[in-house]
Coordinates of C-alpha atoms and ligand atoms in Angstrom, one line a residue:
X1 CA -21.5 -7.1 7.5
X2 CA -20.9 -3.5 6.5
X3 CA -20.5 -2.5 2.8
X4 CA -17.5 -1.0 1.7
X5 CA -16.6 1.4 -1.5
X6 CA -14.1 -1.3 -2.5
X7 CA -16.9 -4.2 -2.3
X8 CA -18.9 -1.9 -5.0
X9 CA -15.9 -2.3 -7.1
X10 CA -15.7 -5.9 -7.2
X11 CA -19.4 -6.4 -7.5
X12 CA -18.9 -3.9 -11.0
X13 CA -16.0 -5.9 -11.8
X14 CA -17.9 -9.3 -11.0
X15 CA -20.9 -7.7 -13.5
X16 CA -18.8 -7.2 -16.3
X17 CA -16.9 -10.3 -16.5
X18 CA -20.6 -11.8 -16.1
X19 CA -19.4 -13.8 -12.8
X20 CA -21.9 -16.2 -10.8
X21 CA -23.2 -13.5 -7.8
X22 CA -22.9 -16.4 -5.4
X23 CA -18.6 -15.9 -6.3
X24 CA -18.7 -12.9 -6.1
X25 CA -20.2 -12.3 -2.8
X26 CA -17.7 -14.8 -1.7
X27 CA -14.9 -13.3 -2.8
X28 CA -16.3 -9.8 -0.7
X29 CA -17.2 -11.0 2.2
X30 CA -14.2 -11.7 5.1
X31 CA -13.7 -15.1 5.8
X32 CA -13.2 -14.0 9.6
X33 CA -13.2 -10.8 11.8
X34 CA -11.5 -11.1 14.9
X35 CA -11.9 -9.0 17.8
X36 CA -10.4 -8.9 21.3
X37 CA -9.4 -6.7 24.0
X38 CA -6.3 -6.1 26.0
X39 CA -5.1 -4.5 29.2
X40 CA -1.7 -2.2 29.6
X41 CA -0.4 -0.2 32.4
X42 CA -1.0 3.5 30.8
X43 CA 0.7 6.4 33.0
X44 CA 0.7 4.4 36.1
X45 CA -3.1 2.8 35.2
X46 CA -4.7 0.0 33.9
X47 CA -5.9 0.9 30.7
X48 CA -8.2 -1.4 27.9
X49 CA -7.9 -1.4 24.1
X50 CA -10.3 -2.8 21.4
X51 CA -7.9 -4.7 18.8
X52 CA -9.6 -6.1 15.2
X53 CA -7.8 -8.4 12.9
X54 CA -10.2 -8.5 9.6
X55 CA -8.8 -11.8 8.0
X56 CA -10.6 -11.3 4.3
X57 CA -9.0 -14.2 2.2
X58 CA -6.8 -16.9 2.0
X59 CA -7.3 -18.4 -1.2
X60 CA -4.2 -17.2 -2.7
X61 CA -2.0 -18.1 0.8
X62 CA -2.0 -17.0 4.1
X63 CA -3.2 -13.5 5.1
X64 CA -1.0 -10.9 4.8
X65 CA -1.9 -7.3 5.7
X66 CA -0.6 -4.3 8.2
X67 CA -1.8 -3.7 11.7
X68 CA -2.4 0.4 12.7
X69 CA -2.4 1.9 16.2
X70 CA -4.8 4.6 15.7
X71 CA -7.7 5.9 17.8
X72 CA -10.1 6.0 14.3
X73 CA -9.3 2.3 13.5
X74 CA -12.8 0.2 12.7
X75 CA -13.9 -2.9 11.0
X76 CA -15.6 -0.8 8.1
X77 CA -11.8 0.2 7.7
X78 CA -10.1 -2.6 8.2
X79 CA -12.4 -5.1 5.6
X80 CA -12.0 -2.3 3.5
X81 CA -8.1 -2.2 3.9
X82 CA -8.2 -6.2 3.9
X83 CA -10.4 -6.4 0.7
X84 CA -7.4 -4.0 -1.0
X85 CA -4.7 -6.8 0.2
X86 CA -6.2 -9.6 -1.5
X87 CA -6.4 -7.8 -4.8
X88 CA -3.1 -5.9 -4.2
X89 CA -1.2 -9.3 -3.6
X90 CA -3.2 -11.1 -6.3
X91 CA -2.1 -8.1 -8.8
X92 CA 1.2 -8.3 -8.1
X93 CA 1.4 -12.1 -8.1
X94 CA 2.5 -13.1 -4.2
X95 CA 1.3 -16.1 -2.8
X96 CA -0.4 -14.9 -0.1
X97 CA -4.0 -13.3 0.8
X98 CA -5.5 -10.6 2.6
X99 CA -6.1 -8.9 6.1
X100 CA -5.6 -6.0 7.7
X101 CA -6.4 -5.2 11.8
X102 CA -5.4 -2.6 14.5
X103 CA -5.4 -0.9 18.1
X104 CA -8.2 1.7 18.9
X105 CA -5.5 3.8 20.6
X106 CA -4.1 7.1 20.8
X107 CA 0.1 6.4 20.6
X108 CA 0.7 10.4 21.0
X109 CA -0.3 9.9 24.3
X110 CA 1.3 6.4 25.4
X111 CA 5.2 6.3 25.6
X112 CA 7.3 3.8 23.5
X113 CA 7.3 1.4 26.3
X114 CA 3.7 1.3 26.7
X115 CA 3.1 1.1 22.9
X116 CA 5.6 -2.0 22.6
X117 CA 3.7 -3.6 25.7
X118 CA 0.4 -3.0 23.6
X119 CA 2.0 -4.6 20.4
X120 CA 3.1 -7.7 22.7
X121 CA -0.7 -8.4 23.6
X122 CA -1.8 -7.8 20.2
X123 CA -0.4 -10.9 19.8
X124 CA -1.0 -12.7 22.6
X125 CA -4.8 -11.9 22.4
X126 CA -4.9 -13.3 18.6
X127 CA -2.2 -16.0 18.8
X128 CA -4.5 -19.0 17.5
X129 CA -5.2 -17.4 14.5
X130 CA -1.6 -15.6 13.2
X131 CA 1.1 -17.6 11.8
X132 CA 3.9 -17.8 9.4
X133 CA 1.3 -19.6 7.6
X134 CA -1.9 -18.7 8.8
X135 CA -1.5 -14.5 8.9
X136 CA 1.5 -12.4 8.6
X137 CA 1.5 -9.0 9.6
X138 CA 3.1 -5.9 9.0
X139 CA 3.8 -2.5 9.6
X140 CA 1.2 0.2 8.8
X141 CA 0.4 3.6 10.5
X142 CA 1.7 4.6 13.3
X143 CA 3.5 0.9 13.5
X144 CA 7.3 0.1 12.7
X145 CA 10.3 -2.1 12.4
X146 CA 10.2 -2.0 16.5
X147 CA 6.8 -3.0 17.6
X148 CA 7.2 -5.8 14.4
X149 CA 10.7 -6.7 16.4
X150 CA 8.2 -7.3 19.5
X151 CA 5.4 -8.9 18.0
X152 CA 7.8 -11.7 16.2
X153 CA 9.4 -12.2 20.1
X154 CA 5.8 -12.8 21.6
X155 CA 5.0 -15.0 19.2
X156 CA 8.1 -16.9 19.4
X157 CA 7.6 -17.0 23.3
X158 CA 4.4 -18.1 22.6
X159 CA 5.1 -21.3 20.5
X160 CA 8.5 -22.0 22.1
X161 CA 10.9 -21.1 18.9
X162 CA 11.9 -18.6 16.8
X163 CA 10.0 -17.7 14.0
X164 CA 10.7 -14.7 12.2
X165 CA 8.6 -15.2 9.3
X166 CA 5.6 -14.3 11.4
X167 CA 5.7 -11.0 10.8
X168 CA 7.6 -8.7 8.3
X169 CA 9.0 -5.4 8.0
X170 CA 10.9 -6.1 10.8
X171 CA 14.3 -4.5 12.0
X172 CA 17.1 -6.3 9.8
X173 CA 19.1 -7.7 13.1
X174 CA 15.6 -9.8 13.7
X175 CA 15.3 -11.2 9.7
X176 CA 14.2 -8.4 8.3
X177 CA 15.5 -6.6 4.9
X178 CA 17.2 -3.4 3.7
X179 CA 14.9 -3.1 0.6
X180 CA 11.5 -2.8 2.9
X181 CA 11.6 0.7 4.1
X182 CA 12.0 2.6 0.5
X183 CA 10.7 -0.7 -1.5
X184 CA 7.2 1.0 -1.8
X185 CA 8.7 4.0 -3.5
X186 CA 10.6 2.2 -5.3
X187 CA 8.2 0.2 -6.8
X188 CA 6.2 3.2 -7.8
X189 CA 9.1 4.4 -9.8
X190 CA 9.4 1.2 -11.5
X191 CA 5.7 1.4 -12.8
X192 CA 6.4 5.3 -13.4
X193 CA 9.1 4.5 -15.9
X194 CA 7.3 1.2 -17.4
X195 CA 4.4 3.8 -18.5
X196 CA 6.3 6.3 -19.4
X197 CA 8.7 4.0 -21.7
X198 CA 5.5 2.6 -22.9
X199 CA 3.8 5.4 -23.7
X200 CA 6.1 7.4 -26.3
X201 CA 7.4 9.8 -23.5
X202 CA 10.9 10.8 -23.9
X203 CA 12.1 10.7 -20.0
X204 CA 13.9 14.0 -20.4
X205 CA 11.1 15.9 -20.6
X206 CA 8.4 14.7 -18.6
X207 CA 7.8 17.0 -15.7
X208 CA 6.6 15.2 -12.0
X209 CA 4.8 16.7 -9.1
X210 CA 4.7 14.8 -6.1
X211 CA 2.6 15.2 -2.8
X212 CA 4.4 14.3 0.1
X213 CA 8.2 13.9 0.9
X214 CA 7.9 10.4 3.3
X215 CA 9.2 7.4 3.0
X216 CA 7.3 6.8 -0.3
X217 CA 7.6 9.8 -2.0
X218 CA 11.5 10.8 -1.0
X219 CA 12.4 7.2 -2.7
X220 CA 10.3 7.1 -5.7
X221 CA 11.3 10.9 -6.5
X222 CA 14.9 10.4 -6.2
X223 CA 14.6 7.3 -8.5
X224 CA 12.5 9.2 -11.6
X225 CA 15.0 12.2 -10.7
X226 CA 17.8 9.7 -11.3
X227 CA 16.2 8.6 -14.7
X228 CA 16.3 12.0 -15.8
X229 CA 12.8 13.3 -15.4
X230 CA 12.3 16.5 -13.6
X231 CA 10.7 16.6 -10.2
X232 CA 9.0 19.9 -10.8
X233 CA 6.9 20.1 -7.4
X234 CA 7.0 18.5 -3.9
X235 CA 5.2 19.0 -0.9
X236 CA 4.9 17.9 2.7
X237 CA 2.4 18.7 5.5
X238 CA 4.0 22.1 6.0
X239 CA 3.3 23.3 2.5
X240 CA 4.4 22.6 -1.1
X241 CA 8.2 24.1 -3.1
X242 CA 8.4 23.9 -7.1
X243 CA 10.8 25.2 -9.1
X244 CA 10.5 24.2 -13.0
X245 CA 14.0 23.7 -14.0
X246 CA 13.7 20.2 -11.6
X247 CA 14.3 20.1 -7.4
X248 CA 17.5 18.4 -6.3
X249 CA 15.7 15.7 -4.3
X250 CA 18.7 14.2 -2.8
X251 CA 19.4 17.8 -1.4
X252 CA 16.4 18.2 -0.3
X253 CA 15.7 14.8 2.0
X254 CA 18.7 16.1 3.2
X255 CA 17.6 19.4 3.5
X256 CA 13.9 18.1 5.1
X257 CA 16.1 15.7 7.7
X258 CA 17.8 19.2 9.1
X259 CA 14.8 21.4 9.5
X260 CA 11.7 18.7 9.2
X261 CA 10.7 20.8 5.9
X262 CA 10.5 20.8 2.0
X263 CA 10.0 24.2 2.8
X264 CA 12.8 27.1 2.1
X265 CA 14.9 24.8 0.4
X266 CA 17.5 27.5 -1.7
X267 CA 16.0 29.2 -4.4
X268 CA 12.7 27.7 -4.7
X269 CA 9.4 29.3 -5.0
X270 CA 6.8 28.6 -1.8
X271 CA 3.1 27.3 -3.4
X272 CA 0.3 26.0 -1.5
X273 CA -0.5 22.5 -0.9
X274 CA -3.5 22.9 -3.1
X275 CA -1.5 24.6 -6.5
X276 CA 0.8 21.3 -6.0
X277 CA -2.0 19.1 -6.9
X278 CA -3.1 21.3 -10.0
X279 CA 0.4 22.1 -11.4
X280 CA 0.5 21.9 -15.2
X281 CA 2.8 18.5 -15.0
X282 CA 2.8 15.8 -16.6
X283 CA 2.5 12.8 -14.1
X284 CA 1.2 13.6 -10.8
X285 CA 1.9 11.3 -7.4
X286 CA 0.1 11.7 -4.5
X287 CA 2.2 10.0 -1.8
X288 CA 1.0 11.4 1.6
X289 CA -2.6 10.7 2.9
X290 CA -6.5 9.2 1.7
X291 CA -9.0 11.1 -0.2
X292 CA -6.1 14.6 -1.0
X293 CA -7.8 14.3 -4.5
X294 CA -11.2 15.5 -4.0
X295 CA -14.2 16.3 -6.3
X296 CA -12.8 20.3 -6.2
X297 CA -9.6 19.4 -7.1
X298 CA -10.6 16.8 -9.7
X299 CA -11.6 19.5 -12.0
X300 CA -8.4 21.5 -11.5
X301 CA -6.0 19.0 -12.1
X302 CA -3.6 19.4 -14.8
X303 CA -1.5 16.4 -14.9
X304 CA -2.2 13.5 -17.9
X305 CA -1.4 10.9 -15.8
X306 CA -1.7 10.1 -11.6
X307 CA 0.0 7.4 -9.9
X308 CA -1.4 6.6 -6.9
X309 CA 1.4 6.0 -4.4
X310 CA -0.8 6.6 -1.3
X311 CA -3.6 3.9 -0.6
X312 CA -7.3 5.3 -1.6
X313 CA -5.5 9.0 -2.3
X314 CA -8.6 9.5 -5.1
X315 CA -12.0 9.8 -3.7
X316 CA -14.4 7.7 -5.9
X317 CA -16.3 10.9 -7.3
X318 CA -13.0 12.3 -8.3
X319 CA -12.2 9.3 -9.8
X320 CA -15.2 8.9 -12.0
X321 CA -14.5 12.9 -13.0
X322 CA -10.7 12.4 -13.8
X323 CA -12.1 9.3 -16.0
X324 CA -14.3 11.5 -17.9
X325 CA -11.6 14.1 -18.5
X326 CA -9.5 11.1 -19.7
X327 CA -6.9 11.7 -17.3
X328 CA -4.9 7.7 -16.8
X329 CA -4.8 6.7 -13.1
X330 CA -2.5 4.3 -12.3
X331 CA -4.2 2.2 -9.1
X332 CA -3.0 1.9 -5.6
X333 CA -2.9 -2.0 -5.7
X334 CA -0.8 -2.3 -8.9
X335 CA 1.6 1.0 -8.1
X336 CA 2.0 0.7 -4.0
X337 CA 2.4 -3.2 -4.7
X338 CA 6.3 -2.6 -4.4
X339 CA 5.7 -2.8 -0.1
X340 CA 4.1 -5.7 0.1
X341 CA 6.4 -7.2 -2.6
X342 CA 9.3 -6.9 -0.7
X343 CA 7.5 -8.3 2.5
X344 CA 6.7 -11.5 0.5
X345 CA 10.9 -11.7 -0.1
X346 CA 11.6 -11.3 3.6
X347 CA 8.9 -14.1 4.2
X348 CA 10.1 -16.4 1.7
X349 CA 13.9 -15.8 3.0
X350 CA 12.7 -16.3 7.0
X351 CA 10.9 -19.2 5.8
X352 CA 14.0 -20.9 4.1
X353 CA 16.1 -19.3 6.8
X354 CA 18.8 -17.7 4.4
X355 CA 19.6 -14.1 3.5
X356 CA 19.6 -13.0 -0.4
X357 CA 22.1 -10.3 -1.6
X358 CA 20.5 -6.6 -2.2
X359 CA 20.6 -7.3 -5.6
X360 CA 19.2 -10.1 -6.1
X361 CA 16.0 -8.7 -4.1
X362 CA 16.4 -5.7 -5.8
X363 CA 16.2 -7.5 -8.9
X364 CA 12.9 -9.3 -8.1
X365 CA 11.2 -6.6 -6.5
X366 CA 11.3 -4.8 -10.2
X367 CA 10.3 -7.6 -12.1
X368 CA 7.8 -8.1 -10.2
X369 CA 6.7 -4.7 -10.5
X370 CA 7.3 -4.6 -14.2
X371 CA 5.4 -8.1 -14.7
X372 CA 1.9 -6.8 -12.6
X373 CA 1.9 -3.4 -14.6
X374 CA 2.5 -5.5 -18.2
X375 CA -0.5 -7.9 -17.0
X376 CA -2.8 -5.2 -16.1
X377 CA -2.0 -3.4 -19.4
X378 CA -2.7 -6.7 -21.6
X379 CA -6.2 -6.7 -19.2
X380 CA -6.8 -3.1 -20.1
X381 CA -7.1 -4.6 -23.8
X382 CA -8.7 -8.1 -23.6
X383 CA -12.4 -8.0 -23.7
X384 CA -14.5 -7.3 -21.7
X385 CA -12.8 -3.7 -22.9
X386 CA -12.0 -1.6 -19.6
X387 CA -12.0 1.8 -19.3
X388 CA -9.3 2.4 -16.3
X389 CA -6.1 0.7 -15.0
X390 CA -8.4 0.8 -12.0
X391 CA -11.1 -1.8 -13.1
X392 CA -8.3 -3.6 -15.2
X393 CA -6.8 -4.7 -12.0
X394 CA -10.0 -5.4 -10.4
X395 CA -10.7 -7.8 -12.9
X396 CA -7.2 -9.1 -13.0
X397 CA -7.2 -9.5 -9.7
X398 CA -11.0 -10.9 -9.3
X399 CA -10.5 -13.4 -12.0
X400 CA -7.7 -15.3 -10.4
X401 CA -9.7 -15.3 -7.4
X402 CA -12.4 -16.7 -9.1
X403 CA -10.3 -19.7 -10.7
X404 CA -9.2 -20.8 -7.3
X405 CA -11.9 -20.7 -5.5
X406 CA -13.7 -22.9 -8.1
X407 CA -11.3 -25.1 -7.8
X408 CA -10.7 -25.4 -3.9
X409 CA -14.4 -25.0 -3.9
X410 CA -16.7 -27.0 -6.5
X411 CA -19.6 -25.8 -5.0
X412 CA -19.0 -22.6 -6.9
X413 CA -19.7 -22.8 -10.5
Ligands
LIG1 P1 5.1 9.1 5.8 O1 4.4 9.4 7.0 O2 6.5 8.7 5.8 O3 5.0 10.3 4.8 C1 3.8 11.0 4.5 C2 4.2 12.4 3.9 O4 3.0 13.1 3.6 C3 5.0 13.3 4.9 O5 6.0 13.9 4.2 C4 3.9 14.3 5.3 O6 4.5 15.5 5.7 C5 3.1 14.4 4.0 N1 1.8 15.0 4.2 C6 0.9 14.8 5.2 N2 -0.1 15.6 5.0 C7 0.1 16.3 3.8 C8 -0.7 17.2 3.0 N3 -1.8 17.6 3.4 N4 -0.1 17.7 1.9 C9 1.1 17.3 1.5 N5 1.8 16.4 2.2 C10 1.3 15.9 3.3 O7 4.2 8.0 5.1 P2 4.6 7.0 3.9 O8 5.1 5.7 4.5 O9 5.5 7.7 2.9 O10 3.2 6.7 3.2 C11 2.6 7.6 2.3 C12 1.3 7.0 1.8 O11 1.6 5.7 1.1 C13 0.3 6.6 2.9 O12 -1.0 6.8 2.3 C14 0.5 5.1 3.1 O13 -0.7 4.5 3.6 C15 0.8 4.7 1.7 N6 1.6 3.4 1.6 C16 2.8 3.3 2.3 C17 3.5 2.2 2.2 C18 4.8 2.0 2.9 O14 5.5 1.0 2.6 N7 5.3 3.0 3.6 C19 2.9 1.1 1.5 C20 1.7 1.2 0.8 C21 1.0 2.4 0.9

């Protein structure tokens, strides 16, 4: 089985707390990689893609992780992806475990129709294994609200009832919920203003850059904007707009929906992607893609603190650098949590077959939130000391794992 950079953490973690090896290669290792192949009529011909579904653990509920249409999609990713599931669900206290799977495929070049045909046999080819409570999955790139629309009616087809809870993040006319689409930014908001409030900060004055204006970083910058920070920088794929008296964000999502750009919004001064990620600010959010903070930019960077709204958006030698230089990093599983979060409250309202109000949801996707970033803190401070919010997770995360596995498994002492 191929190593991952996310098994090294685990194993580091597993060293520190002093926990049996035998556990902790457990807890690393998938409990199943699936693998099939399906046929679709591309442009006319019969065309056939590889599909993985990397099932990694279930020993905090049933797996729970995105599928991807991409034509780089591999096991190496998606155990790595999985891996980051269990932990991200186990930080942020849902019931269920992790997985994480995809379609080698390029959907540039395949029409919506064709794509929705692909997502159908998806499921079809790995119907025996998914479930409402067996493996739930969910959006991720290049996937939406649509193809999760089809995948719940194949399934349903398939078993001979409707079951929305098979899937989440789907379109709200299927069972799906208003809070998915901007819960993810939300939640990185909510762990935003829980550091900042703990940390002697007075929200006035702390200054934000954030990298990338998607459906993560438009929502968690209007939310600090709204609590009174200043949103200093923001950027997109076609460059990067600052302007230090604090962006209108609200104008500008409006302003990005007209011309598909942060870019020439009013008065503001034009930098380069690059200046975004070093601006003298205090918190810094990358929000768009993998590895943006790399060793090069690690030594620039400016910003005390770095929430890590992206998945994996700090390469592991920046990270060590930006631990050196003190700088706090806020994780991906504890600040991106707020997603998968709010797909556990579509499950759980599918599953009883009733429909909270927005607030209510609302309500429990920020104490949720609030709750994983207070237990990782306390972590930070129990012994064994950890350095980072990173490995204070990890071990969060890994110890929990650890209890129930002893206990569903005597074997492991
Ligand atoms: P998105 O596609 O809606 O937005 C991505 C943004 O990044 C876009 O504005 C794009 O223009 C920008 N971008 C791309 N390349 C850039 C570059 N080089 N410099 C600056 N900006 C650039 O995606 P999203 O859903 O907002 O997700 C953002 C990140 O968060 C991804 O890494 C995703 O894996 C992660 N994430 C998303 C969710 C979710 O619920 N959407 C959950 C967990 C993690």
């Amino acid at each position: 089985m191929v190593e991952t950079g996310f098994s090294k953490h685990i194993s580091d973690a597993g060293d520190l707390l002093d926990i049996d090896k035998a556990i902790v290669d457990r807890v690393i290792k998938p409990e199943r990689v699936l693998e099939s192949y399906v046929s679709v009529v591309v442009d006319g011909e019969a065309k056939n893609f590889r599909c993985i579904r990397c099932q990694h653990s279930s020993l905090l509920g049933p797996y729970k992780g995105g599928i991807r249409f991409h034509p780089e999609v591999t096991l190496e990713e998606s155990l790595e992806l999985a891996q980051t599931m269990t932990f991200k669900n186990a930080v942020v206290d849902v019931p269920f475990g992790g997985a994480k799977g995809g379609v080698v495929c390029n959907p540039k070049e395949m029409s919506e129709k064709e794509l929705m045909e692909l997502s159908r046999k998806y499921i079809e080819s790995l119907n025996d294994f998914i479930g409402p409570e067996k493996d739930i999955p969910a959006p991720d790139v290049n996937t939406g609200p649509k193809n999760m629309a089809v995948m719940m009616d194949s399934y349903s087809e398939l078993v001979g009832k409707n079951v929305p809870a098979v899937v989440t993040g789907k379109p709200v006319e299927v069972g799906g919920t208003e809070l998915r689409s901007g819960a993810t930014g939300r939640g990185v908001a909510t762990v935003y203003h829980e550091y900042i409030q703990d940390h002697g900060y007075s929200i006035n004055d702390v200054d934000v850059a954030i990298q990338g204006y998607g459906k993560v970083g438009q929502v968690a910058a209007e939310l600090i904007d709204s609590y009174g920070s200043n949103v200093v920088g923001l950027s997109d794929s076609t460059g990067a707009i600052i302007d230090e008296n604090g962006l209108p964000t609200t104008e500008i999502r409006e302003w990005k929906e007209k011309t598909g750009s942060v870019i020439g919004f009013n008065e503001t001064t034009e930098i380069t992607n690059k200046e975004l990620l070093t601006l003298d600010v205090d918190v810094l959010i990358p929000a768009a893609l993998a590895n943006a903070i790399n060793k090069e930019i690690a030594d620039q960077i400016q910003a005390e603190v770095i929430i890590e709204a992206a998945n994996n958006p700090i390469t592991p030698t920046a990270d060590k650098i930006l631990n050196e230089k003190n700088h706090t990093i806020i994780p991906d599983i504890l600040a991106n949590a707020g997603g998968v979060t709010a797909s556990y409250l579509e499950w759980v309202q599918n599953m009883q077959h009733h429909s909270w109000s927005q607030e209510k949801l609302v309500n429990e996707l920020d104490t949720k939130m609030k709750t994983a970033y207070q237990n990782v803190k306390k972590t930070k401070t129990k012994k064994p000391k950890t350095h980072s919010y990173r490995e204070s997770a990890i071990q969060m995360a890994l110890q929990k794992l650890t209890k129930t596995l002893k206990l569903r498994k005597p074997i492991f002492k």
